[in-house]
PDB file of C-alpha atoms in Angstrom:
ATOM      1  CA  GLN L   1       0.000   0.000   0.000  1.00 79.00           C
ATOM      2  CA  VAL L   2       1.458   3.332  -1.080  1.00 83.00           C
ATOM      3  CA  GLN L   3       1.587   5.932   1.676  1.00 93.00           C
ATOM      4  CA  LEU L   4       1.239   9.607   0.786  1.00 96.00           C
ATOM      5  CA  VAL L   5       1.731  12.501   3.197  1.00 96.00           C
ATOM      6  CA  GLU L   6       1.105  16.081   2.103  1.00 96.00           C
ATOM      7  CA  SER L   7       2.360  19.252   3.754  1.00 97.00           C
ATOM      8  CA  GLY L   8       2.828  22.927   2.998  1.00 97.00           C
ATOM      9  CA  GLY L   9      -0.701  24.222   2.948  1.00 96.00           C
ATOM     10  CA  GLY L  10      -1.685  27.448   4.650  1.00 97.00           C
ATOM     11  CA  SER L  11      -3.280  30.842   4.255  1.00 98.00           C
ATOM     12  CA  VAL L  12      -1.988  33.456   1.862  1.00 98.00           C
ATOM     13  CA  GLN L  13      -3.217  36.637   0.221  1.00 98.00           C
ATOM     14  CA  ALA L  14      -4.096  36.777  -3.447  1.00 98.00           C
ATOM     15  CA  GLY L  15      -0.979  37.059  -5.571  1.00 98.00           C
ATOM     16  CA  GLY L  16       1.097  35.143  -3.057  1.00 98.00           C
ATOM     17  CA  SER L  17       2.828  31.781  -3.309  1.00 98.00           C
ATOM     18  CA  LEU L  18       2.847  28.438  -1.533  1.00 98.00           C
ATOM     19  CA  ARG L  19       4.734  25.201  -2.109  1.00 98.00           C
ATOM     20  CA  LEU L  20       3.063  21.913  -1.327  1.00 98.00           C
ATOM     21  CA  SER L  21       5.048  18.739  -0.724  1.00 98.00           C
ATOM     22  CA  CYS L  22       4.034  15.096  -0.812  1.00 98.00           C
ATOM     23  CA  VAL L  23       6.225  12.293   0.495  1.00 97.00           C
ATOM     24  CA  ALA L  24       5.408   9.026  -1.256  1.00 94.00           C
ATOM     25  CA  SER L  25       6.445   5.541  -0.199  1.00 88.00           C
ATOM     26  CA  SER L  26       6.918   4.442  -3.813  1.00 78.00           C
ATOM     27  CA  ARG L  27       7.546   5.945  -7.248  1.00 85.00           C
ATOM     28  CA  SER L  28       4.784   6.114  -9.827  1.00 93.00           C
ATOM     29  CA  CYS L  29       2.771   8.538 -11.895  1.00 96.00           C
ATOM     30  CA  MET L  30       1.700  11.165  -9.360  1.00 97.00           C
ATOM     31  CA  GLY L  31      -0.939  13.842  -9.352  1.00 97.00           C
ATOM     32  CA  TRP L  32      -2.304  16.759  -7.395  1.00 98.00           C
ATOM     33  CA  PHE L  33      -6.038  17.266  -7.069  1.00 98.00           C
ATOM     34  CA  ARG L  34      -8.057  19.860  -5.216  1.00 98.00           C
ATOM     35  CA  GLN L  35     -11.572  20.044  -3.871  1.00 98.00           C
ATOM     36  CA  ALA L  36     -13.386  23.148  -2.740  1.00 97.00           C
ATOM     37  CA  PRO L  37     -16.503  22.944  -0.545  1.00 92.00           C
ATOM     38  CA  GLY L  38     -19.528  21.966  -2.595  1.00 94.00           C
ATOM     39  CA  LYS L  39     -17.464  21.261  -5.717  1.00 96.00           C
ATOM     40  CA  GLU L  40     -16.157  18.136  -7.400  1.00 96.00           C
ATOM     41  CA  ARG L  41     -12.562  17.074  -7.000  1.00 97.00           C
ATOM     42  CA  GLU L  42     -10.472  18.631  -9.774  1.00 97.00           C
ATOM     43  CA  GLY L  43      -7.211  17.394 -11.231  1.00 98.00           C
ATOM     44  CA  VAL L  44      -4.579  20.121 -11.006  1.00 98.00           C
ATOM     45  CA  ALA L  45      -1.366  18.531 -12.269  1.00 98.00           C
ATOM     46  CA  ALA L  46       0.379  15.213 -12.793  1.00 98.00           C
ATOM     47  CA  ILE L  47       3.908  14.018 -13.451  1.00 97.00           C
ATOM     48  CA  THR L  48       5.381  10.871 -14.934  1.00 97.00           C
ATOM     49  CA  THR L  49       7.540   8.505 -12.877  1.00 95.00           C
ATOM     50  CA  GLY L  50      10.768   9.937 -14.267  1.00 93.00           C
ATOM     51  CA  GLY L  51       9.566  13.513 -14.129  1.00 93.00           C
ATOM     52  CA  VAL L  52       9.890  14.189 -17.857  1.00 94.00           C
ATOM     53  CA  GLY L  53       6.191  14.507 -18.588  1.00 96.00           C
ATOM     54  CA  VAL L  54       4.223  17.089 -16.604  1.00 98.00           C
ATOM     55  CA  PHE L  55       0.556  17.881 -17.166  1.00 98.00           C
ATOM     56  CA  TYR L  56      -1.527  20.823 -15.977  1.00 98.00           C
ATOM     57  CA  ALA L  57      -5.166  21.810 -15.841  1.00 97.00           C
ATOM     58  CA  ASP L  58      -5.934  24.912 -17.889  1.00 97.00           C
ATOM     59  CA  SER L  59      -6.924  26.750 -14.712  1.00 96.00           C
ATOM     60  CA  VAL L  60      -3.378  26.603 -13.300  1.00 98.00           C
ATOM     61  CA  LYS L  61      -1.144  26.654 -16.390  1.00 97.00           C
ATOM     62  CA  GLY L  62       1.537  29.300 -16.103  1.00 98.00           C
ATOM     63  CA  ARG L  63       1.006  29.680 -12.349  1.00 98.00           C
ATOM     64  CA  PHE L  64       1.625  26.217 -10.875  1.00 98.00           C
ATOM     65  CA  THR L  65       4.671  24.005 -11.351  1.00 98.00           C
ATOM     66  CA  MET L  66       4.788  20.344 -10.403  1.00 98.00           C
ATOM     67  CA  SER L  67       8.110  18.598  -9.893  1.00 97.00           C
ATOM     68  CA  ARG L  68       9.562  15.594  -8.134  1.00 97.00           C
ATOM     69  CA  ASP L  69      12.790  14.617  -6.417  1.00 96.00           C
ATOM     70  CA  ASN L  70      12.959  10.845  -6.655  1.00 93.00           C
ATOM     71  CA  SER L  71      16.028  10.731  -4.410  1.00 94.00           C
ATOM     72  CA  LYS L  72      13.772  12.026  -1.640  1.00 95.00           C
ATOM     73  CA  ASN L  73      10.545  10.317  -2.811  1.00 94.00           C
ATOM     74  CA  THR L  74       8.961  13.751  -2.721  1.00 96.00           C
ATOM     75  CA  LEU L  75       6.592  15.586  -5.037  1.00 97.00           C
ATOM     76  CA  TYR L  76       6.206  19.347  -5.096  1.00 98.00           C
ATOM     77  CA  LEU L  77       3.562  21.766  -6.280  1.00 98.00           C
ATOM     78  CA  GLN L  78       4.839  25.325  -6.496  1.00 98.00           C
ATOM     79  CA  MET L  79       1.840  27.643  -6.628  1.00 98.00           C
ATOM     80  CA  ASN L  80       2.382  31.246  -7.666  1.00 98.00           C
ATOM     81  CA  ALA L  81       0.014  34.137  -8.381  1.00 98.00           C
ATOM     82  CA  LEU L  82      -2.597  32.477  -6.187  1.00 98.00           C
ATOM     83  CA  LYS L  83      -6.222  33.488  -6.561  1.00 98.00           C
ATOM     84  CA  PRO L  84      -9.148  33.168  -4.144  1.00 97.00           C
ATOM     85  CA  GLU L  85     -10.610  30.523  -6.446  1.00 97.00           C
ATOM     86  CA  ASP L  86      -7.549  28.347  -5.732  1.00 98.00           C
ATOM     87  CA  THR L  87      -8.863  27.899  -2.184  1.00 98.00           C
ATOM     88  CA  ALA L  88      -9.405  24.176  -1.628  1.00 98.00           C
ATOM     89  CA  MET L  89      -8.156  21.052   0.052  1.00 98.00           C
ATOM     90  CA  TYR L  90      -5.241  19.778  -2.026  1.00 98.00           C
ATOM     91  CA  TYR L  91      -4.598  16.054  -2.343  1.00 98.00           C
ATOM     92  CA  CYS L  92      -1.625  14.098  -3.566  1.00 97.00           C
ATOM     93  CA  ALA L  93      -2.478  10.911  -5.483  1.00 97.00           C
ATOM     94  CA  ALA L  94      -0.636   7.971  -7.028  1.00 96.00           C
ATOM     95  CA  ARG L  95      -1.432   6.087 -10.205  1.00 96.00           C
ATOM     96  CA  LEU L  96       0.541   2.842 -10.063  1.00 93.00           C
ATOM     97  CA  SER L  97       0.091   1.874 -13.729  1.00 93.00           C
ATOM     98  CA  GLY L  98       1.653   5.033 -15.168  1.00 94.00           C
ATOM     99  CA  CYS L  99       0.325   8.301 -16.479  1.00 97.00           C
ATOM    100  CA  LEU L 100      -2.285   8.073 -19.231  1.00 97.00           C
ATOM    101  CA  PRO L 101      -1.079   8.838 -22.797  1.00 95.00           C
ATOM    102  CA  ARG L 102      -4.189  10.911 -23.498  1.00 96.00           C
ATOM    103  CA  TRP L 103      -3.001  13.467 -20.956  1.00 96.00           C
ATOM    104  CA  TYR L 104      -0.378  14.603 -23.452  1.00 95.00           C
ATOM    105  CA  ALA L 105      -3.235  15.954 -25.563  1.00 95.00           C
ATOM    106  CA  ARG L 106      -5.384  17.293 -22.753  1.00 95.00           C
ATOM    107  CA  PHE L 107      -5.045  16.850 -19.010  1.00 96.00           C
ATOM    108  CA  SER L 108      -8.506  16.094 -17.665  1.00 94.00           C
ATOM    109  CA  PRO L 109      -8.122  13.265 -15.159  1.00 96.00           C
ATOM    110  CA  GLU L 110     -10.853  11.526 -13.256  1.00 95.00           C
ATOM    111  CA  SER L 111     -10.442  10.778  -9.573  1.00 96.00           C
ATOM    112  CA  THR L 112     -10.837   7.105 -10.469  1.00 96.00           C
ATOM    113  CA  ASP L 113      -7.689   7.301 -12.611  1.00 97.00           C
ATOM    114  CA  PHE L 114      -5.667   7.288  -9.361  1.00 96.00           C
ATOM    115  CA  ASP L 115      -5.275   4.432  -6.897  1.00 94.00           C
ATOM    116  CA  THR L 116      -4.067   5.957  -3.644  1.00 95.00           C
ATOM    117  CA  TRP L 117      -4.693   9.278  -1.939  1.00 96.00           C
ATOM    118  CA  GLY L 118      -3.166  11.350   0.799  1.00 96.00           C
ATOM    119  CA  GLN L 119      -5.130  13.020   3.570  1.00 96.00           C
ATOM    120  CA  GLY L 120      -4.944  16.465   2.025  1.00 97.00           C
ATOM    121  CA  THR L 121      -3.613  19.864   2.988  1.00 98.00           C
ATOM    122  CA  GLN L 122      -5.721  23.028   3.096  1.00 98.00           C
ATOM    123  CA  VAL L 123      -4.902  26.060   0.968  1.00 98.00           C
ATOM    124  CA  THR L 124      -6.778  29.283   1.637  1.00 98.00           C
ATOM    125  CA  VAL L 125      -6.304  32.375  -0.519  1.00 98.00           C
ATOM    126  CA  SER L 126      -7.843  35.616   0.663  1.00 98.00           C
ATOM    127  CA  SER L 127      -8.616  38.605  -1.542  1.00 95.00           C
TER     128      SER L 127
END
C-alpha cells in the first residue's frame, strides 16, 4: 500500500505563493487534485515517474509548477500568483500503472484514474 503525506498548505493573500510537498512511499505517476466545498474534485497537475512529462489543468497553467525529487521520494507543487478561487483542500495521489497517454493531448483526469490518496492539505487564498 502506497503511503502519501502532504504538507505545505496554509493561508496566503491573493498574488502570493505556496509550495506543497508530498512524500510518497513508492515511485509512480503522481498527481495533485483539489476540492473546494460543494465542488467536485479537480485534477490540477500530474507528473510521470521519471519527471519528464508534466501535465496541468488549464486553470493553473503558467502559475503552478509540479516537480519531483525521486532521491527524496517527494513531489512538489509550487503555486504562484494564487487566486481566491484556488482555495481548496489539495490532495496528492498515485497512479501505479503510469500516467495516461491521453493526458499529453489534454489533461482532464478523473479521480478514479488514481489508486491511492493522501489526507490532504488546506490552501486558503484571501482577496
